Short mmCIF file of C-alpha atoms in Angstrom, two decimals:
data_model
loop_
_atom_site.label_atom_id
_atom_site.label_comp_id
_atom_site.label_asym_id
_atom_site.label_seq_id
_atom_site.Cartn_x
_atom_site.Cartn_y
_atom_site.Cartn_z
CA UNK A 1 -16.35 12.63 6.45
CA UNK A 2 -17.23 13.95 8.88
CA UNK A 3 -13.64 15.56 9.50
CA UNK A 4 -12.20 16.49 6.58
CA UNK A 5 -12.61 20.00 6.48
CA UNK A 6 -10.63 20.29 9.58
CA UNK A 7 -7.90 18.06 8.44
CA UNK A 8 -7.61 19.93 5.27
CA UNK A 9 -7.28 22.67 6.88
CA UNK A 10 -4.39 21.71 9.12
CA UNK A 11 -2.71 20.07 6.72
CA UNK A 12 -2.66 23.47 4.55
CA UNK A 13 -1.39 25.00 7.59
CA UNK A 14 0.53 22.38 7.51
CA UNK A 15 2.39 22.16 5.03
CA UNK A 16 2.58 26.65 5.02
CA UNK A 17 4.75 26.00 7.61
CA UNK A 18 7.23 24.01 5.30
CA UNK A 19 6.68 26.71 2.94
CA UNK A 20 8.23 29.13 4.91
CA UNK A 21 11.10 27.07 6.33
CA UNK A 22 14.01 26.31 4.08
CA UNK A 23 13.74 21.88 3.80
CA UNK A 24 17.40 22.22 4.32
CA UNK A 25 16.55 20.97 8.00
CA UNK A 26 15.66 24.29 8.79
CA UNK A 27 12.63 24.42 10.57
CA UNK A 28 12.59 26.29 14.04
CA UNK A 29 11.80 24.29 17.56
CA UNK A 30 8.84 26.52 17.64
CA UNK A 31 7.62 25.45 14.49
CA UNK A 32 9.51 22.19 14.64
CA UNK A 33 7.05 21.73 17.53
CA UNK A 34 4.17 22.78 15.99
CA UNK A 35 3.92 20.52 13.31
CA UNK A 36 4.35 17.83 16.48
CA UNK A 37 0.88 18.99 17.72
CA UNK A 38 -0.57 18.91 14.44
CA UNK A 39 -0.04 15.31 14.07
CA UNK A 40 -1.47 15.51 17.78
CA UNK A 41 -4.68 17.27 16.75
CA UNK A 42 -5.10 15.62 13.64
CA UNK A 43 -4.73 12.03 15.99
CA UNK A 44 -7.70 13.19 18.23
CA UNK A 45 -10.12 14.70 15.02
CA UNK A 46 -9.38 11.36 13.78
CA UNK A 47 -10.76 9.64 17.24
CA UNK A 48 -8.62 6.21 16.71
CA UNK A 49 -8.34 4.63 19.70
CA UNK A 50 -4.74 3.75 19.37
CA UNK A 51 -2.71 6.57 21.85
CA UNK A 52 0.12 9.06 20.76
CA UNK A 53 2.25 10.44 23.04
CA UNK A 54 0.81 13.36 25.46
CA UNK A 55 3.63 15.28 25.52
CA UNK A 56 5.81 17.08 23.55
CA UNK A 57 9.53 18.05 24.57
CA UNK A 58 12.04 19.19 22.49
CA UNK A 59 14.86 17.33 24.74
CA UNK A 60 13.24 13.34 24.60
CA UNK A 61 14.94 11.13 23.72
CA UNK A 62 15.59 9.88 19.49
CA UNK A 63 12.84 6.80 20.34
CA UNK A 64 10.33 8.89 21.82
CA UNK A 65 10.56 11.25 19.02
CA UNK A 66 9.93 8.82 16.57
CA UNK A 67 7.43 7.13 17.67
CA UNK A 68 4.62 9.25 16.99
CA UNK A 69 4.36 10.25 13.11
CA UNK A 70 5.99 6.44 12.76
CA UNK A 71 3.16 5.36 14.33
CA UNK A 72 0.96 7.51 12.70
CA UNK A 73 2.01 6.08 9.46
CA UNK A 74 1.41 3.08 11.01
CA UNK A 75 -2.37 3.82 11.55
CA UNK A 76 -2.53 5.95 8.39
CA UNK A 77 -1.25 3.28 5.86
CA UNK A 78 -3.72 0.67 7.77
CA UNK A 79 -6.51 3.34 6.85
CA UNK A 80 -5.69 3.48 3.39
CA UNK A 81 -5.35 -0.39 3.06
CA UNK A 82 -8.43 -1.64 3.95
CA UNK A 83 -10.33 -0.69 0.52
CA UNK A 84 -10.29 -0.39 -2.65
CA UNK A 85 -7.93 2.28 -3.53
CA UNK A 86 -9.46 4.41 -5.43
CA UNK A 87 -12.78 4.43 -2.46
CA UNK A 88 -10.08 5.92 -0.09
CA UNK A 89 -9.75 10.10 1.06
CA UNK A 90 -7.30 11.68 -0.54
CA UNK A 91 -7.77 13.67 2.59
CA UNK A 92 -6.18 10.92 3.64
CA UNK A 93 -3.36 9.73 1.16
CA UNK A 94 -1.98 13.21 2.03
CA UNK A 95 -1.37 12.41 6.26
CA UNK A 96 0.10 9.49 5.61
CA UNK A 97 3.07 11.36 3.56
CA UNK A 98 3.08 14.03 5.97
CA UNK A 99 3.45 11.68 8.53
CA UNK A 100 6.58 9.72 6.51
CA UNK A 101 7.98 14.09 6.59
CA UNK A 102 7.08 14.19 9.40
CA UNK A 103 9.29 10.45 10.25
CA UNK A 104 12.08 11.22 8.35
CA UNK A 105 12.37 14.94 10.62
CA UNK A 106 12.57 13.61 13.54
CA UNK A 107 15.05 11.78 12.36
CA UNK A 108 16.85 14.84 10.73
CA UNK A 109 16.26 17.10 13.34
CA UNK A 110 16.93 15.14 16.52
CA UNK A 111 20.49 14.40 15.24
CA UNK A 112 20.80 17.76 14.03
CA UNK A 113 20.33 19.22 18.08
CA UNK A 114 22.26 16.61 19.53
CA UNK A 115 25.34 18.02 16.68
CA UNK A 116 24.80 21.62 17.77
CA UNK A 117 25.11 20.14 21.49
CA UNK A 118 27.80 18.86 20.95
CA UNK A 119 29.87 20.73 18.48
CA UNK A 120 31.30 24.14 19.28
CA UNK A 121 31.35 24.58 14.93
CA UNK A 122 27.80 24.95 13.82
CA UNK A 123 29.12 24.62 10.20
CA UNK A 124 29.60 20.53 10.86
CA UNK A 125 27.98 19.03 8.18
CA UNK A 126 25.63 15.47 9.36
CA UNK A 127 26.78 12.96 7.69
CA UNK A 128 23.87 9.98 7.65
CA UNK A 129 25.05 6.14 7.58
CA UNK A 130 24.36 4.60 4.45
CA UNK A 131 21.73 1.48 5.82
CA UNK A 132 19.46 4.45 7.94
CA UNK A 133 20.21 6.34 4.02
CA UNK A 134 18.38 3.73 2.42
CA UNK A 135 15.64 3.46 5.51
CA UNK A 136 14.83 6.96 4.99
CA UNK A 137 13.98 6.81 1.13
CA UNK A 138 12.76 3.42 1.60
CA UNK A 139 9.68 5.76 3.39
CA UNK A 140 9.59 8.97 1.24
CA UNK A 141 9.21 6.51 -1.66
CA UNK A 142 6.20 4.61 0.28
CA UNK A 143 5.13 8.76 0.51
CA UNK A 144 5.06 9.19 -3.15
CA UNK A 145 2.97 5.91 -4.75
CA UNK A 146 1.13 5.36 -1.16
CA UNK A 147 0.11 9.84 -1.18
CA UNK A 148 -1.39 12.05 -3.18
CA UNK A 149 0.12 15.13 -4.64
CA UNK A 150 -0.48 17.55 -1.76
CA UNK A 151 4.11 17.30 -0.49
CA UNK A 152 5.48 15.94 -3.96
CA UNK A 153 7.17 18.70 -3.90
CA UNK A 154 8.86 18.59 -0.41
CA UNK A 155 9.32 14.86 -0.26
CA UNK A 156 11.30 15.60 -2.92
CA UNK A 157 13.55 17.73 -1.91
CA UNK A 158 14.58 15.76 0.72
CA UNK A 159 15.56 13.29 -0.41
CA UNK A 160 17.91 15.01 -3.07
CA UNK A 161 18.95 16.13 0.18
CA UNK A 162 19.36 12.96 1.24
CA UNK A 163 20.84 11.75 -1.87
CA UNK A 164 22.52 15.02 -3.37
CA UNK A 165 24.06 16.97 0.05
CA UNK A 166 24.35 16.36 3.73
CA UNK A 167 22.97 18.72 6.61
CA UNK A 168 24.59 21.74 7.09
CA UNK A 169 23.93 23.66 10.66
CA UNK A 170 24.54 27.18 9.24
CA UNK A 171 21.51 28.44 7.62
CA UNK A 172 23.04 30.27 5.54
CA UNK A 173 26.62 28.64 4.55
CA UNK A 174 25.84 26.78 0.74
CA UNK A 175 27.10 23.63 2.05
CA UNK A 176 30.10 23.95 -0.93
CA UNK A 177 32.61 22.58 0.63
CA UNK A 178 30.85 19.59 2.46
CA UNK A 179 28.46 19.14 -0.57
CA UNK A 180 31.74 17.89 -2.50
CA UNK A 181 33.24 15.82 -0.17
CA UNK A 182 29.60 14.12 0.39
CA UNK A 183 28.97 14.09 -3.26
CA UNK A 184 32.24 12.54 -3.50
CA UNK A 185 32.17 9.48 -0.88
CA UNK A 186 28.88 9.74 -3.27
CA UNK A 187 30.89 8.43 -5.81
CA UNK A 188 33.40 7.01 -4.36
CA UNK A 189 30.48 4.95 -3.15
CA UNK A 190 29.13 5.16 -7.15
CA UNK A 191 32.78 3.97 -8.19
CA UNK A 192 33.19 1.36 -6.31
CA UNK A 193 29.18 -0.04 -6.92
CA UNK A 194 30.01 0.64 -11.02
CA UNK A 195 32.94 -1.07 -10.50
CA UNK A 196 32.10 -4.41 -8.90
CA UNK A 197 29.18 -4.37 -11.55
CA UNK A 198 31.10 -2.79 -14.88
CA UNK A 199 31.61 -6.04 -16.49
CA UNK A 200 28.53 -8.19 -15.82
CA UNK A 201 26.46 -5.75 -16.54
CA UNK A 202 28.20 -4.38 -19.82
CA UNK A 203 27.79 -8.09 -20.43
CA UNK A 204 23.99 -7.28 -20.30
CA UNK A 205 24.33 -5.28 -22.12
CA UNK A 206 25.85 -6.00 -25.27
CA UNK A 207 23.45 -9.87 -24.55
CA UNK A 208 20.18 -7.31 -24.46
CA UNK A 209 21.56 -5.93 -27.61
CA UNK A 210 22.20 -9.28 -29.00
CA UNK A 211 18.79 -10.62 -27.61
CA UNK A 212 16.97 -8.12 -28.39
CA UNK A 213 18.15 -8.36 -31.81
CA UNK A 214 16.90 -12.02 -32.30
CA UNK A 215 13.55 -11.19 -29.28
CA UNK A 216 13.13 -9.04 -33.07
CA UNK A 217 13.29 -11.21 -35.42
CA UNK A 218 11.69 -14.81 -33.22
CA UNK A 219 8.75 -11.87 -32.81
CA UNK A 220 8.50 -10.84 -36.28
CA UNK A 221 4.77 -9.64 -36.78
CA UNK A 222 2.35 -9.82 -39.48
CA UNK A 223 0.77 -7.14 -39.77
CA UNK A 224 -2.47 -7.55 -41.38
CA UNK A 225 -1.61 -5.14 -44.48
CA UNK A 226 -5.51 -3.47 -44.43
CA UNK A 227 -5.85 -2.90 -40.78
CA UNK A 228 -2.61 -1.34 -40.44
CA UNK A 229 -3.04 2.57 -38.46
CA UNK A 230 -2.34 5.99 -40.47
CA UNK A 231 2.22 7.12 -39.83
CA UNK A 232 2.79 10.38 -40.68
CA UNK A 233 7.11 11.06 -40.62
CA UNK A 234 5.26 15.34 -40.14
CA UNK A 235 4.74 16.03 -36.37
CA UNK A 236 0.47 17.87 -37.34
CA UNK A 237 0.59 21.08 -36.56
CA UNK A 238 -1.58 22.16 -33.20
CA UNK A 239 -4.44 22.44 -35.77
CA UNK A 240 -4.29 20.34 -37.69
CA UNK A 241 -3.67 17.25 -34.32
CA UNK A 242 -7.08 19.53 -33.90
CA UNK A 243 -8.66 18.56 -36.41
CA UNK A 244 -7.88 15.44 -38.15
CA UNK A 245 -7.33 13.47 -34.69
CA UNK A 246 -8.51 14.42 -31.44
CA UNK A 247 -11.68 15.83 -33.15
CA UNK A 248 -12.61 13.08 -34.82
CA UNK A 249 -10.77 10.35 -32.34
CA UNK A 250 -8.70 8.77 -34.67
CA UNK A 251 -5.25 7.21 -33.55
CA UNK A 252 -2.05 7.81 -35.50
CA UNK A 253 2.48 7.28 -34.85
CA UNK A 254 4.16 10.41 -34.82
CA UNK A 255 7.70 8.47 -36.33
CA UNK A 256 10.84 10.68 -35.38
CA UNK A 257 8.76 12.60 -33.08
CA UNK A 258 11.48 12.04 -29.45
CA UNK A 259 14.48 12.08 -31.32
CA UNK A 260 16.14 15.15 -29.20
CA UNK A 261 14.80 13.91 -25.96
CA UNK A 262 18.09 13.14 -23.52
CA UNK A 263 16.30 9.94 -23.03
CA UNK A 264 17.26 9.28 -27.18
CA UNK A 265 20.46 11.25 -26.80
CA UNK A 266 23.35 11.81 -23.80
CA UNK A 267 21.32 10.09 -21.23
CA UNK A 268 20.00 7.21 -22.46
CA UNK A 269 17.29 4.35 -21.05
CA UNK A 270 19.12 1.51 -23.29
CA UNK A 271 21.99 2.45 -20.97
CA UNK A 272 20.35 0.37 -17.69
CA UNK A 273 24.22 1.35 -16.21
CA UNK A 274 22.28 4.81 -16.45
CA UNK A 275 19.25 3.76 -15.07
CA UNK A 276 20.69 1.81 -12.35
CA UNK A 277 22.95 4.82 -10.99
CA UNK A 278 19.53 7.16 -10.95
CA UNK A 279 16.98 4.69 -9.71
CA UNK A 280 19.16 2.57 -8.34
CA UNK A 281 17.79 2.29 -4.61
CA UNK A 282 14.47 3.68 -4.28
CA UNK A 283 11.07 0.78 -3.76
CA UNK A 284 8.52 0.79 -6.68
CA UNK A 285 6.03 -1.10 -7.35
CA UNK A 286 6.45 -4.36 -9.93
CA UNK A 287 3.68 -7.17 -10.67
CA UNK A 288 4.75 -10.28 -10.91
CA UNK A 289 3.27 -12.19 -13.67
CA UNK A 290 1.33 -13.27 -17.40
CA UNK A 291 -0.31 -9.58 -17.20
CA UNK A 292 -2.61 -7.80 -14.45
CA UNK A 293 -6.27 -10.63 -14.89
CA UNK A 294 -4.46 -13.24 -14.22
CA UNK A 295 -5.50 -15.72 -10.96
CA UNK A 296 -1.29 -16.22 -10.30
CA UNK A 297 -0.96 -11.94 -10.52
CA UNK A 298 1.36 -10.45 -8.00
CA UNK A 299 3.00 -6.69 -7.03
CA UNK A 300 5.68 -6.10 -5.00
CA UNK A 301 7.86 -3.65 -3.26
CA UNK A 302 11.09 -4.01 -4.37
CA UNK A 303 14.27 -1.94 -5.03
CA UNK A 304 14.46 -0.20 -8.51
CA UNK A 305 18.00 -2.23 -9.05
CA UNK A 306 17.05 -5.90 -8.00
CA UNK A 307 13.73 -5.76 -10.62
CA UNK A 308 16.50 -5.21 -13.13
CA UNK A 309 19.04 -7.35 -12.39
CA UNK A 310 16.68 -10.74 -11.61
CA UNK A 311 13.52 -9.32 -14.19
CA UNK A 312 15.56 -7.40 -17.25
CA UNK A 313 19.08 -8.99 -17.05
CA UNK A 314 18.03 -12.31 -15.80
CA UNK A 315 15.52 -12.60 -18.76
CA UNK A 316 17.22 -10.92 -21.76
CA UNK A 317 20.09 -13.73 -20.43
CA UNK A 318 17.91 -16.20 -20.38
CA UNK A 319 16.21 -15.36 -23.53
CA UNK A 320 15.95 -18.35 -26.08
CA UNK A 321 13.21 -16.21 -28.27
CA UNK A 322 10.46 -16.75 -26.57
CA UNK A 323 8.52 -16.04 -22.56
CA UNK A 324 5.78 -18.18 -23.78
CA UNK A 325 6.23 -21.53 -21.39
CA UNK A 326 3.70 -20.90 -18.17
CA UNK A 327 7.09 -20.68 -15.33
CA UNK A 328 8.67 -18.29 -17.72
CA UNK A 329 5.34 -16.12 -18.25
CA UNK A 330 4.35 -16.58 -14.66
CA UNK A 331 7.50 -14.59 -13.68
CA UNK A 332 7.67 -11.78 -15.59
CA UNK A 333 7.84 -8.95 -13.66
CA UNK A 334 6.79 -5.61 -15.40
CA UNK A 335 7.13 -2.12 -13.96
CA UNK A 336 3.85 -1.19 -15.47
CA UNK A 337 1.48 2.50 -14.68
CA UNK A 338 3.79 4.35 -11.89
CA UNK A 339 4.33 7.94 -10.25
CA UNK A 340 8.03 7.41 -11.49
CA UNK A 341 8.60 10.08 -12.57
CA UNK A 342 7.10 11.62 -9.14
CA UNK A 343 10.06 9.93 -7.69
CA UNK A 344 12.93 10.49 -9.53
CA UNK A 345 12.57 13.99 -11.15
CA UNK A 346 16.38 13.53 -12.69
CA UNK A 347 14.07 10.54 -15.99
CA UNK A 348 11.36 13.37 -15.65
CA UNK A 349 14.27 15.66 -17.23
CA UNK A 350 15.23 13.69 -19.47
CA UNK A 351 12.02 13.26 -21.32
CA UNK A 352 9.59 16.63 -22.17
CA UNK A 353 5.62 16.87 -22.45
CA UNK A 354 4.72 16.45 -26.16
CA UNK A 355 2.55 19.52 -27.49
CA UNK A 356 0.40 18.41 -28.50
CA UNK A 357 -1.26 17.49 -24.38
CA UNK A 358 -3.35 20.05 -23.47
CA UNK A 359 -2.58 22.20 -20.27
CA UNK A 360 -3.86 25.42 -18.66
CA UNK A 361 -1.39 24.77 -16.22
CA UNK A 362 2.24 24.51 -17.49
CA UNK A 363 1.64 20.72 -18.03
CA UNK A 364 0.25 20.08 -14.12
CA UNK A 365 -2.91 18.15 -15.25
CA UNK A 366 -0.82 15.93 -17.81
CA UNK A 367 -0.68 12.44 -15.86
CA UNK A 368 2.50 10.65 -16.88
CA UNK A 369 3.12 6.89 -16.16
CA UNK A 370 6.21 5.21 -16.87
CA UNK A 371 6.40 1.39 -18.73
CA UNK A 372 9.41 -0.59 -18.32
CA UNK A 373 10.26 -4.55 -18.64
CA UNK A 374 11.00 -7.29 -20.35
CA UNK A 375 10.19 -8.86 -23.82
CA UNK A 376 6.44 -10.09 -22.82
CA UNK A 377 4.68 -8.68 -20.47
CA UNK A 378 1.01 -8.03 -21.57
CA UNK A 379 -1.44 -5.87 -21.04
CA UNK A 380 -4.62 -6.51 -22.28
CA UNK A 381 -7.54 -5.70 -23.81
CA UNK A 382 -9.08 -2.12 -22.44
CA UNK A 383 -9.38 1.47 -22.52
CA UNK A 384 -9.33 4.43 -20.91
CA UNK A 385 -11.23 7.84 -20.56
CA UNK A 386 -8.57 10.04 -21.21
CA UNK A 387 -6.28 10.79 -24.12
CA UNK A 388 -3.65 9.07 -24.44
CA UNK A 389 -0.03 9.78 -25.76
CA UNK A 390 1.97 6.35 -25.95
CA UNK A 391 5.73 7.07 -26.50
CA UNK A 392 8.30 4.43 -27.09
CA UNK A 393 11.38 5.36 -25.43
CA UNK A 394 13.13 1.57 -25.30
CA UNK A 395 12.26 -1.51 -28.21
CA UNK A 396 9.06 -2.54 -29.79
CA UNK A 397 5.53 -2.91 -28.52
CA UNK A 398 2.89 -4.46 -30.37
CA UNK A 399 -0.48 -3.09 -30.44
CA UNK A 400 -3.96 -4.15 -31.78
CA UNK A 401 -7.18 -1.40 -31.73
CA UNK A 402 -10.08 -1.25 -30.88
CA UNK A 403 -12.93 1.39 -31.80
CA UNK A 404 -15.49 2.50 -29.07
CA UNK A 405 -18.62 1.90 -31.74
CA UNK A 406 -16.92 -1.91 -31.37
CA UNK A 407 -17.26 -2.31 -27.59
CA UNK A 408 -19.66 -5.01 -27.46
CA UNK A 409 -18.43 -7.21 -29.76
CA UNK A 410 -15.64 -7.48 -26.96
CA UNK A 411 -17.60 -8.31 -23.86
CA UNK A 412 -16.23 -6.01 -21.01
CA UNK A 413 -16.18 -7.57 -16.98
CA UNK A 414 -19.12 -5.50 -17.14
CA UNK A 415 -20.09 -6.69 -13.66
CA UNK A 416 -16.16 -5.80 -12.52
CA UNK A 417 -15.63 -2.28 -10.91
CA UNK A 418 -12.36 -2.41 -10.85
CA UNK A 419 -12.39 -4.12 -15.07
CA UNK A 420 -15.06 -2.72 -16.48
CA UNK A 421 -13.00 -1.30 -18.92
CA UNK A 422 -11.08 -4.31 -19.96
CA UNK A 423 -11.89 -6.66 -21.55
CA UNK A 424 -13.18 -10.86 -21.38
CA UNK A 425 -11.93 -11.25 -25.00
CA UNK A 426 -7.77 -13.10 -24.22
CA UNK A 427 -6.84 -11.63 -27.68
CA UNK A 428 -3.55 -13.76 -28.48
CA UNK A 429 -5.42 -16.41 -27.91
CA UNK A 430 -9.21 -15.93 -28.32
CA UNK A 431 -12.16 -18.43 -27.87
CA UNK A 432 -14.76 -17.75 -30.19
CA UNK A 433 -16.97 -20.61 -28.40
CA UNK A 434 -17.70 -18.46 -25.63
CA UNK A 435 -17.63 -14.82 -27.28
CA UNK A 436 -19.14 -15.09 -30.70
CA UNK A 437 -19.24 -11.82 -31.48
CA UNK A 438 -15.37 -11.50 -31.10
CA UNK A 439 -14.84 -12.37 -34.98
CA UNK A 440 -16.92 -9.02 -36.10
CA UNK A 441 -14.62 -6.79 -34.32
CA UNK A 442 -13.72 -3.77 -36.58
CA UNK A 443 -9.76 -3.27 -35.40
CA UNK A 444 -6.11 -1.01 -36.04
CA UNK A 445 -2.60 -2.68 -35.50
CA UNK A 446 0.81 -1.35 -35.60
CA UNK A 447 4.58 -2.16 -33.85
CA UNK A 448 4.85 0.53 -32.07
CA UNK A 449 9.00 0.78 -32.83
CA UNK A 450 12.20 3.02 -30.79
CA UNK A 451 11.10 7.38 -30.83
CA UNK A 452 7.67 6.82 -32.32
CA UNK A 453 4.09 8.36 -30.72
CA UNK A 454 1.18 6.31 -30.78
CA UNK A 455 -2.33 9.16 -30.17
CA UNK A 456 -4.59 6.77 -28.36
CA UNK A 457 -8.36 8.23 -28.16
CA UNK A 458 -10.68 8.47 -25.01
CA UNK A 459 -12.28 4.88 -24.91
CA UNK A 460 -11.10 3.53 -27.57
CA UNK A 461 -9.72 -0.73 -26.64
CA UNK A 462 -6.59 -1.26 -26.54
CA UNK A 463 -4.07 -4.81 -26.29
CA UNK A 464 -0.18 -4.35 -25.88
CA UNK A 465 2.80 -6.71 -25.27
CA UNK A 466 6.13 -6.08 -25.68
CA UNK A 467 8.24 -7.27 -28.19
CA UNK A 468 11.56 -7.15 -26.54
CA UNK A 469 13.05 -5.30 -23.42
CA UNK A 470 10.73 -2.20 -23.36
CA UNK A 471 10.43 1.73 -21.86
CA UNK A 472 7.71 2.92 -22.70
CA UNK A 473 6.08 6.67 -21.02
CA UNK A 474 1.85 7.50 -21.28
CA UNK A 475 1.13 10.81 -21.06
CA UNK A 476 -2.73 11.32 -19.69
CA UNK A 477 -4.62 13.98 -20.28
#
């Protein structure tokens, strides 16, 4: 794009403004107007036909104040969804995140200024009503989901502000008293919600445990002893991993690797109440259907609590031992390959990056994805271009792996720009007449249990199916 360098300069300057000012809504009038001027400048560079308000004033009405970034969000949203996601310029994704930040700041800044004008006591906090807070959080979640990474730190600071503290007009005030009051209100709300749901959730947790046990029995996998993956109960040294597995491209499993991680101890991810408390109000993308290749597969954005209630707890309660009938398979919900940990740093703090993941930037080049769903979720046979550690936090998964040398026997979607790395073979019900070479493909297999970590080398084919409610974390590098 011919305007990319100009946009980059604008974003870099804008980012510097955020870095120079506390994101706790301490942007002064001059800097705030400067950001809005930038937005108009970006609009003119893009040469979009739709008009944005040309005259920016500090004391304009609230509706006018939020109109500029809101309209810009809609414009960029339409642009980034006009073609294949991988073909969208990163700069446009950053612009979407940027406009979302401005929208939220427009709202808060207006409230802050209005409070200063109407109250002599500048130390008085502004409490944002929950209904409005939910809407603002939705905007910021979409900024993380559809944006790139440039503004993620800023976005998470604003989210933390909305969730955990009120906005104080005195820049030097630590907000201790008012934050405590606001936290008390939040705690009261949480307690009320928890009280309303405790009995049901406790029953659901019991059902989850019972169903998981039943699932384990009904999903008893008979593995071919000649095809079992290599396992070790003693984590290899970095040199051993490099020489024995990484260089040679050999998958293997480390048992009991993550026993010290908080997600297994005081902040257990097996506790749905904990997950709902931390992530309940947040917007997440959910795949609904048998798998991402299926014609009935669709994707929805929904509240995390709704996902847990409708697709985890409900499945556990109604699970009679399998999800194999068509109605169940078509209605499986899967939080798959998502930026959950960029959205919710508290969950990111519950896990660690395995030391084997090479990183020169303190883990910045490691892509961490969440995979959370009920029994029966399926990821078709495919390969990824990067090294992968798959960590099983909750539940069990059956995994079948094929060496890159077997590619010709696995019939990739060679002519598909989206699924070129995915096999056309249905691993659970292979059509040997249509794919006769598949029967010649050599493989290894395993059941990945809680606390185990699987190393998958680049280009190694793998099929994955959950045998129970499951939460996994993948690390690509």
